[in-house]
PDB file of C-alpha atoms in Angstrom:
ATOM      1  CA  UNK Z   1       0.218  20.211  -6.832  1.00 87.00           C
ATOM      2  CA  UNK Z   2      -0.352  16.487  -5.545  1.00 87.00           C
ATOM      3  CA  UNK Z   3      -1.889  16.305  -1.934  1.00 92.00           C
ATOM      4  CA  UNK Z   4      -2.791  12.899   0.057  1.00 95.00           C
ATOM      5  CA  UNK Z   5      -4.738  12.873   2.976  1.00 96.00           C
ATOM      6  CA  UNK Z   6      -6.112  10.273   5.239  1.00 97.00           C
ATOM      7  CA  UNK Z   7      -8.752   9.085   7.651  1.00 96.00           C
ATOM      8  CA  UNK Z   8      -9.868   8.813  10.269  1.00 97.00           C
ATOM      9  CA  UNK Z   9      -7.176  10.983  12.000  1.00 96.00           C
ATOM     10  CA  UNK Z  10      -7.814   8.953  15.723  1.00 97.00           C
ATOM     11  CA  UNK Z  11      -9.981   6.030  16.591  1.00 96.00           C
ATOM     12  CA  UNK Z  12     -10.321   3.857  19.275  1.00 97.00           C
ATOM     13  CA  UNK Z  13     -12.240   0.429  18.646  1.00 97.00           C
ATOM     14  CA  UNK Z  14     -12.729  -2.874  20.966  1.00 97.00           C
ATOM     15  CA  UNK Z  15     -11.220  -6.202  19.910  1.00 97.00           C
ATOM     16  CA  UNK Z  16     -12.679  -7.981  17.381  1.00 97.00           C
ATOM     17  CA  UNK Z  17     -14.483  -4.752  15.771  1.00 97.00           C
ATOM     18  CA  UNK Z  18     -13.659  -4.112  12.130  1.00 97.00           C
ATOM     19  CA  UNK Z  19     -11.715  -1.228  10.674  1.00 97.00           C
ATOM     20  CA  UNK Z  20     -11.794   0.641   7.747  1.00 97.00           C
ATOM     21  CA  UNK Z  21      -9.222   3.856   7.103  1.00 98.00           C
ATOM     22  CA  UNK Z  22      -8.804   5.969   3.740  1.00 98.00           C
ATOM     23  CA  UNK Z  23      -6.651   7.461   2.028  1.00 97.00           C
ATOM     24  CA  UNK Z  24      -7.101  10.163  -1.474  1.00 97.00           C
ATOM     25  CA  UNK Z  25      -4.584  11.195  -3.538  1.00 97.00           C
ATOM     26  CA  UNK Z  26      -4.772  14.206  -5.897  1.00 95.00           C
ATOM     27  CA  UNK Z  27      -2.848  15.857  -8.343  1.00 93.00           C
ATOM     28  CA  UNK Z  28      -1.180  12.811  -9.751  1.00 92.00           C
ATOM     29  CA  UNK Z  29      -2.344   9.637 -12.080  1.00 90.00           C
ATOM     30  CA  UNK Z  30      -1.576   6.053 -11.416  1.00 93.00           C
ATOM     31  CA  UNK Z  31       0.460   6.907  -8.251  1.00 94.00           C
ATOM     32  CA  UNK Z  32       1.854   3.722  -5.960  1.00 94.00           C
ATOM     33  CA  UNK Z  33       0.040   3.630  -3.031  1.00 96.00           C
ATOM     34  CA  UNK Z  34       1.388   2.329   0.404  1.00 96.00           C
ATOM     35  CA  UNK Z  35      -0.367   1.653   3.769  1.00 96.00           C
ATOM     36  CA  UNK Z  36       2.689   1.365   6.730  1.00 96.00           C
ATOM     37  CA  UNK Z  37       2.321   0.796  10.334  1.00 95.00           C
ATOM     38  CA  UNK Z  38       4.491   2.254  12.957  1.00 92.00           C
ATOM     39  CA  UNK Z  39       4.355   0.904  16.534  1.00 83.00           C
ATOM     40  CA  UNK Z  40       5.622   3.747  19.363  1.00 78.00           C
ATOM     41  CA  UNK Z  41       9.126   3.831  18.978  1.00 74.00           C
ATOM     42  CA  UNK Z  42       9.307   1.289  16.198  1.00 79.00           C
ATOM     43  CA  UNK Z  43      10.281   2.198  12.532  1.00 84.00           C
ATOM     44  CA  UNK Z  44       7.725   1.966   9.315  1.00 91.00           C
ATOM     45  CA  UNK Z  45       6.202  -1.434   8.514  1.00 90.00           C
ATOM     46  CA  UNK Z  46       5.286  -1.892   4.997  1.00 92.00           C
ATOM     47  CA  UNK Z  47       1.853  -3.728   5.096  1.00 94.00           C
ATOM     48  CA  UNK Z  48       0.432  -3.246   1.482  1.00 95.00           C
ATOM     49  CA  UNK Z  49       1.301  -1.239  -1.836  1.00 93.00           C
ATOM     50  CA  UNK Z  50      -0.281  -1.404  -5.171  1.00 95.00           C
ATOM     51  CA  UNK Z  51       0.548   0.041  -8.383  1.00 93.00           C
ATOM     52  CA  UNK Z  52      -2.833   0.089 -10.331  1.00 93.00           C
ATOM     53  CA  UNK Z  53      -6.029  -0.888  -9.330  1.00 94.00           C
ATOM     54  CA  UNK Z  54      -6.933  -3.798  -7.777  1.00 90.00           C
ATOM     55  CA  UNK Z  55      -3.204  -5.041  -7.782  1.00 93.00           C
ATOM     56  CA  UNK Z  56      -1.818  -5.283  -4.220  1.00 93.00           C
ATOM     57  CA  UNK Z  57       0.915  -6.816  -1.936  1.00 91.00           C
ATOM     58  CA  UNK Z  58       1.189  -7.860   1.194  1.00 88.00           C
ATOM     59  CA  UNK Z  59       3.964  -7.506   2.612  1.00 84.00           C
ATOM     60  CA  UNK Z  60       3.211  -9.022   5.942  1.00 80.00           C
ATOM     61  CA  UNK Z  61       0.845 -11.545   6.747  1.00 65.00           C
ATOM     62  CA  UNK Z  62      -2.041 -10.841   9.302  1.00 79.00           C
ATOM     63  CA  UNK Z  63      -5.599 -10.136   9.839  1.00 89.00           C
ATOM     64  CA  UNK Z  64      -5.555  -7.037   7.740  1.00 94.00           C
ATOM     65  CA  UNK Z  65      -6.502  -6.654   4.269  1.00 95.00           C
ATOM     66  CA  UNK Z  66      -6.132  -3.645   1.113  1.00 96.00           C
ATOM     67  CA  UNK Z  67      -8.180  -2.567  -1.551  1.00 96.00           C
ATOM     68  CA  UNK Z  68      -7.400  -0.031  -4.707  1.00 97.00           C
ATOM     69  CA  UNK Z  69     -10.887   0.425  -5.861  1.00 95.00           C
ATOM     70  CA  UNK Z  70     -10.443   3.411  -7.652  1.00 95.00           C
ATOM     71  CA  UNK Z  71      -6.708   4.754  -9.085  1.00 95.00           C
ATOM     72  CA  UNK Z  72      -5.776   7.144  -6.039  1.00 95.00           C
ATOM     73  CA  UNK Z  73      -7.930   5.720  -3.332  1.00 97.00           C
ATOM     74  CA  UNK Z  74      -6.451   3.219  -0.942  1.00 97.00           C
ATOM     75  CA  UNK Z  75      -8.870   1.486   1.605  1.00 97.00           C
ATOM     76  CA  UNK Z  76      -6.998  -0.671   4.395  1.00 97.00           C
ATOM     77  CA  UNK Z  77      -9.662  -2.876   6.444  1.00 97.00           C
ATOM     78  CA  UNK Z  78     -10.025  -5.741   9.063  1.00 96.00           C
ATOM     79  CA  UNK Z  79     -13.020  -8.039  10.234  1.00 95.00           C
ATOM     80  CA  UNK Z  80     -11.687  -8.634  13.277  1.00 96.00           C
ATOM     81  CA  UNK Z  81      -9.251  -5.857  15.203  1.00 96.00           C
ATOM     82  CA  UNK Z  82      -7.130  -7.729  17.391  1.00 95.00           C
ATOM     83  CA  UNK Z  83      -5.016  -5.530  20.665  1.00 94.00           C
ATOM     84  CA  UNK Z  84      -1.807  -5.813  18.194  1.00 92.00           C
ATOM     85  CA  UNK Z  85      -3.315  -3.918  15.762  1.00 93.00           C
ATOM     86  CA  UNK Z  86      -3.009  -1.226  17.759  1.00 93.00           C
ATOM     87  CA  UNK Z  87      -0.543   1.827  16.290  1.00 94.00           C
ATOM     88  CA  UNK Z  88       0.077   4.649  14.063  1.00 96.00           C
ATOM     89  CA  UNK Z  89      -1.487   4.010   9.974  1.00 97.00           C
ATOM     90  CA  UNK Z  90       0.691   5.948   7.225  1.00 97.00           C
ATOM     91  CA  UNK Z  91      -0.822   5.718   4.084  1.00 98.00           C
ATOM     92  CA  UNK Z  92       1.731   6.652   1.244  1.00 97.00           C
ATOM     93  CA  UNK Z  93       2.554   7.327  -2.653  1.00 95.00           C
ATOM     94  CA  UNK Z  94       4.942   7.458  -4.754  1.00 92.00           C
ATOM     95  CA  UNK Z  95       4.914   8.402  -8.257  1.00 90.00           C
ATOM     96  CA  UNK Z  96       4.826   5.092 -10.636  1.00 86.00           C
ATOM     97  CA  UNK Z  97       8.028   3.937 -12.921  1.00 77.00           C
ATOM     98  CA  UNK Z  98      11.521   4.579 -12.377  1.00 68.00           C
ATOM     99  CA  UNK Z  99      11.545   7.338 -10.137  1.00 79.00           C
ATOM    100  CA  UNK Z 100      13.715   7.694  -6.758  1.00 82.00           C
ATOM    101  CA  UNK Z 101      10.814   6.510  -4.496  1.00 83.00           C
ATOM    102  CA  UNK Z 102      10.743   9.212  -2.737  1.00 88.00           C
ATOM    103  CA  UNK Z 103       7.584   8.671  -0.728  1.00 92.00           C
ATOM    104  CA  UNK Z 104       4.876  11.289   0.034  1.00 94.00           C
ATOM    105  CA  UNK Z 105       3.040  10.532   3.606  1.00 96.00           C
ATOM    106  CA  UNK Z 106      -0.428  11.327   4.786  1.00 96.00           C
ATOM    107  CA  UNK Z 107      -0.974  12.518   8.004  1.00 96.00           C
ATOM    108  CA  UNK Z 108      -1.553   9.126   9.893  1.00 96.00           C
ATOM    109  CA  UNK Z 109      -4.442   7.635  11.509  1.00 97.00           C
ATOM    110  CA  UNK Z 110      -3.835   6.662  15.233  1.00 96.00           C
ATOM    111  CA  UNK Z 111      -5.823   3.111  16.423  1.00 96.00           C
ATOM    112  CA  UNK Z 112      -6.162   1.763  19.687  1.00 96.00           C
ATOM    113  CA  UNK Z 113      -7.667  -1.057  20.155  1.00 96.00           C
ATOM    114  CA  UNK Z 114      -8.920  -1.878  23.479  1.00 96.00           C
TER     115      UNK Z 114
ATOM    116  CA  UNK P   1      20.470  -9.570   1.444  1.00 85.00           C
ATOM    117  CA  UNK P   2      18.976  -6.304   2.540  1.00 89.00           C
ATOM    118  CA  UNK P   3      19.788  -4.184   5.636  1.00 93.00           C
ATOM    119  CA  UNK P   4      20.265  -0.939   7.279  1.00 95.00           C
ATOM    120  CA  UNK P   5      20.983   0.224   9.997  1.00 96.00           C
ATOM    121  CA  UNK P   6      21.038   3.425  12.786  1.00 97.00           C
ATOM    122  CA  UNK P   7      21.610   4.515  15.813  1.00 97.00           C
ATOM    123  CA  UNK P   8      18.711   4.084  18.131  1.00 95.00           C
ATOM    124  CA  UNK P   9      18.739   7.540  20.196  1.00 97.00           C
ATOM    125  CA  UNK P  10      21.047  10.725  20.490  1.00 98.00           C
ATOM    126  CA  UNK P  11      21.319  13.621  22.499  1.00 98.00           C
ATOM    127  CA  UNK P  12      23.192  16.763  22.009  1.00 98.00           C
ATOM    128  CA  UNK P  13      22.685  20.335  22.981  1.00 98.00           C
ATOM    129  CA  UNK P  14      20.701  23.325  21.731  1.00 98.00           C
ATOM    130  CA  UNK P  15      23.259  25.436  19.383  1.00 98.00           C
ATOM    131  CA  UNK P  16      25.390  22.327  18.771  1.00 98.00           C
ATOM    132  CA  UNK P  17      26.555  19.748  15.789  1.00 98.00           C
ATOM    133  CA  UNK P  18      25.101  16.561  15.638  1.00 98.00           C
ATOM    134  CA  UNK P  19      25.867  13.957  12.889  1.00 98.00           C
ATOM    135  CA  UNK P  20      23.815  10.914  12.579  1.00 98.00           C
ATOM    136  CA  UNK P  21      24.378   8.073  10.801  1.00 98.00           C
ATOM    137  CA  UNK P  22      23.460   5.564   8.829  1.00 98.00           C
ATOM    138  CA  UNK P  23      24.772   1.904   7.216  1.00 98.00           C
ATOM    139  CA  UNK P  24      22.868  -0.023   4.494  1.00 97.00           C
ATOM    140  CA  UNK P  25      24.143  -3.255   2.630  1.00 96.00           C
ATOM    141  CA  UNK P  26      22.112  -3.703  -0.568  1.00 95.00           C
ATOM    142  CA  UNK P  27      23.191  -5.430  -4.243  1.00 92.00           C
ATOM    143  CA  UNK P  28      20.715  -2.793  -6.015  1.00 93.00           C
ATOM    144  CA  UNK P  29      20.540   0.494  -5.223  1.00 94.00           C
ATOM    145  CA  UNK P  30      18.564   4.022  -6.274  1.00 93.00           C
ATOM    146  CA  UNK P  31      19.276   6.676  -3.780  1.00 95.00           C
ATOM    147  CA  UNK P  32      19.393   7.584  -0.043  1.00 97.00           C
ATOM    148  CA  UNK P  33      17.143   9.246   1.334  1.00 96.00           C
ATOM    149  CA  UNK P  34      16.686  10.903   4.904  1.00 97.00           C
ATOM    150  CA  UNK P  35      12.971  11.706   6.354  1.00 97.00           C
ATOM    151  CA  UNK P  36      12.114  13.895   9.653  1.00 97.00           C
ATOM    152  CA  UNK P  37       9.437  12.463  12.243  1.00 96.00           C
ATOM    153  CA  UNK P  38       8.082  14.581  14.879  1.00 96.00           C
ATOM    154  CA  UNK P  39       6.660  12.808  17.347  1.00 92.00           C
ATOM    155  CA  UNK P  40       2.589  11.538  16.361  1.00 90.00           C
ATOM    156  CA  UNK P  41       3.424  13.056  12.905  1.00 94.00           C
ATOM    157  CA  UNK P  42       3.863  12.009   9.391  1.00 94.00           C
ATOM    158  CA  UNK P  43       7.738  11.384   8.040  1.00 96.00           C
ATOM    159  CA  UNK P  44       8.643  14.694   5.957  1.00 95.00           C
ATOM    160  CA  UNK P  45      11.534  14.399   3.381  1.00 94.00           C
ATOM    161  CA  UNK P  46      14.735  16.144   4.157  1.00 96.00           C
ATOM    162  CA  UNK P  47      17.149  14.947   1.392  1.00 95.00           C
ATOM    163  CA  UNK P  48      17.718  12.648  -0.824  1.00 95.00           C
ATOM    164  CA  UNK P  49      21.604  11.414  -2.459  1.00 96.00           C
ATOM    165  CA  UNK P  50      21.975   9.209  -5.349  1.00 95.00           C
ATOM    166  CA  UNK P  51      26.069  10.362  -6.045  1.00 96.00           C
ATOM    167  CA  UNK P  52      28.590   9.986  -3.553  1.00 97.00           C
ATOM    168  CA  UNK P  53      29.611  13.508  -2.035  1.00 97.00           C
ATOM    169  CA  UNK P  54      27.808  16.212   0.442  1.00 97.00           C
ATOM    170  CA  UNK P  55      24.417  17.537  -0.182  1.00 95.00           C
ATOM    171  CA  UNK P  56      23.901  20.601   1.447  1.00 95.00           C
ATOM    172  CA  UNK P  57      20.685  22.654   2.064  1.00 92.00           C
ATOM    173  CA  UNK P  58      20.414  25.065   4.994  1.00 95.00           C
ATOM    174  CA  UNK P  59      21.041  24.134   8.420  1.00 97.00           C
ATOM    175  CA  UNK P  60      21.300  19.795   7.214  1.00 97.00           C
ATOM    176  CA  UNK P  61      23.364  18.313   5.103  1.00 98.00           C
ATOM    177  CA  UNK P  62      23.846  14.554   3.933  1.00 98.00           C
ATOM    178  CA  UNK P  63      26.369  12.845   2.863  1.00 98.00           C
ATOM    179  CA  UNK P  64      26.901   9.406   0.812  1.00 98.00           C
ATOM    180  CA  UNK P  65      29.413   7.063   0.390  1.00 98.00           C
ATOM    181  CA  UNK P  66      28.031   4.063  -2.277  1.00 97.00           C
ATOM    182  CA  UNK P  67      31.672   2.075  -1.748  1.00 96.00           C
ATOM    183  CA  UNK P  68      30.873   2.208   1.713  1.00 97.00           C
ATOM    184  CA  UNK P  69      27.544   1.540   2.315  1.00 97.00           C
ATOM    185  CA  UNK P  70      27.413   4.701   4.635  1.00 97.00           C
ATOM    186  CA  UNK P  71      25.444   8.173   4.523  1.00 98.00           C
ATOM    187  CA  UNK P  72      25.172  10.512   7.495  1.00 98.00           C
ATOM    188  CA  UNK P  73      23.063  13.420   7.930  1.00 98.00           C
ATOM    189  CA  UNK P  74      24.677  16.556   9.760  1.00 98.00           C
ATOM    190  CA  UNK P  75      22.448  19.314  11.904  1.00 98.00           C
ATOM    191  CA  UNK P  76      24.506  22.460  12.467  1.00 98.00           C
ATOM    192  CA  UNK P  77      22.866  25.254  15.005  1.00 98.00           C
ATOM    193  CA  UNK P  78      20.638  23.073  16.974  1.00 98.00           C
ATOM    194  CA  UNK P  79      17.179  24.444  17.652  1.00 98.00           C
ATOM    195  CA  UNK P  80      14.900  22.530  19.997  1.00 97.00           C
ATOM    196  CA  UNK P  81      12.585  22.346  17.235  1.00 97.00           C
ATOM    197  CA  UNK P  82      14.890  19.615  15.728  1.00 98.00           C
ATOM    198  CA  UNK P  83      14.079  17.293  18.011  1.00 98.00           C
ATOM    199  CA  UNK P  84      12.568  14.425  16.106  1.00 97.00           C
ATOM    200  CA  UNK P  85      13.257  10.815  15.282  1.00 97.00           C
ATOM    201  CA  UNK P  86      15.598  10.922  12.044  1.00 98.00           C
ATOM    202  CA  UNK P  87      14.811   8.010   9.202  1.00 97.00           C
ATOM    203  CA  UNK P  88      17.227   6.905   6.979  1.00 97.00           C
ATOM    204  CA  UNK P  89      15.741   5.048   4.183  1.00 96.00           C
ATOM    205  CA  UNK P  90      17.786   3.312   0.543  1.00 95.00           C
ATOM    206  CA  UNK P  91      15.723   2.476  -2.457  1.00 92.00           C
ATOM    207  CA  UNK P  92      16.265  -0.549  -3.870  1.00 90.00           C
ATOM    208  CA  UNK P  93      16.445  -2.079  -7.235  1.00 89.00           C
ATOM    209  CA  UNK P  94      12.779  -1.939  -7.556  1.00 85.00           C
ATOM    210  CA  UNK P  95      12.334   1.847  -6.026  1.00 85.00           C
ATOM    211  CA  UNK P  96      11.094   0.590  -3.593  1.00 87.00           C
ATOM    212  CA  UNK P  97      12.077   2.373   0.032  1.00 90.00           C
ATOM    213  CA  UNK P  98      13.785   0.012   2.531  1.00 91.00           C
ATOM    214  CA  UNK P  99      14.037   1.852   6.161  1.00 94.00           C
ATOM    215  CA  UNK P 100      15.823   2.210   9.193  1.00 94.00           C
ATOM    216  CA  UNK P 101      14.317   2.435  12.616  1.00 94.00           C
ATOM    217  CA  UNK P 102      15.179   5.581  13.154  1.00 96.00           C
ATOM    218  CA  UNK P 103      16.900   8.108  15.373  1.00 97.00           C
ATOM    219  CA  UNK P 104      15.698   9.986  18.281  1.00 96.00           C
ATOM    220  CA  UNK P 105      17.398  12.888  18.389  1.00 98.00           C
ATOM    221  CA  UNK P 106      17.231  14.923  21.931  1.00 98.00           C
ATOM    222  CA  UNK P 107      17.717  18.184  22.220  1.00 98.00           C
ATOM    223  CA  UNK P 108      18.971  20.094  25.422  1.00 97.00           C
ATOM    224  CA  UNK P 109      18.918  23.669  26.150  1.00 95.00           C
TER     225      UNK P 109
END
């Protein structure tokens, strides 16, 4: 069976640090990957996806970036963490072609940024 | 263009119905699909309608209209676990999932 899983699960870093979360997927071959943001209360964001390696979207520009180094491992990074950053990370996949899209989540990565 | 659209909170009691909906205008279209978010948790999928009719599985159901632009998802026998925001999500021509804000359901006892 395909499992995802993310980290790290909580983190709290000062302005202007840099960032780096992770996310795995198993079980599955050339899966899209997704990285969302949700701020409290707010619905999903979509920030990146990619659907092979090193091909990614943004979705919305800002001061974070993606990488797809390897076919199920999704790396979302800053330089510089700015206070806005600051919310809940889903990382995502979805299996590649002309499927639904039904999306399977991670468990989220919580970052404050103080 | 692309939207959808949901209500933003709703309360009902423990034991109860509760039927929460959902409006989407898109010119391509894949499917439906409704996710559960408990609160500082990952969205898990609940259904998912790509044919217009009633979907039922347990306790929830969903239901699609594609003339309409409409889907709602009905909770019967209200448990206090339910409480949970409610996303309603269409894929698009490109499978790609477009979401609603969600719903925060509230449960009372």
């Amino acid at each position: 069976s395909q499992t995802i899983h993310q980290w790290p699960a909580t983190l709290v870093q000062p302005v202007g640090s840099p960032l780096s979360l992770e996310c795995t997927v198993e079980g599955t071959s050339n899966p899209n990957l997704y990285w969302y943001r949700q701020a409290a209360g707010r619905g999903l964001q979509l920030l990146f996806y990619s659907v092979g390696i090193g091909q990614i979207s943004s979705e919305v520009p800002q001061n974070l970036s993606a990488s797809r180094p390897q076919d199920r491992q999704f790396i979302l990074s800053s330089k510089k963490l700015l206070l806005s950053d600051s919310g809940f990370y889903l990382c995502a996949w979805s299996v590649s072609g002309m499927d639904t899209g039904e999306l399977f989540f991670g468990e989220g990565s919580r970052l404050t940024v103080l | 263009g692309q939207n959808i659209d949901q209500p933003t909170e709703m309360t009902a009691t423990e034991g109860a119905i509760v039927q929460i909906n959902c409006t989407y205008q898109t010119s391509g279209f894949n499917g439906l699909f409704w996710y559960q978010q408990h609160a500082g948790e990952a969205p898990t999928f609940l259904s998912y309608n790509v044919l217009d009719g009633l979907e039922e599985k347990g306790r929830f159901s969903s239901f699609l209209s594609r003339s309409k632009g409409y889907s709602y998802l009905l909770l019967k026998e209200l448990q206090m676990k339910d409480s949970a925001s409610y996303l309603c999500a269409f894929s698009d021509s490109n499978y790609q999932l477009i979401w609603g804000a969600g719903t925060k359901l509230i449960i009372k006892p």
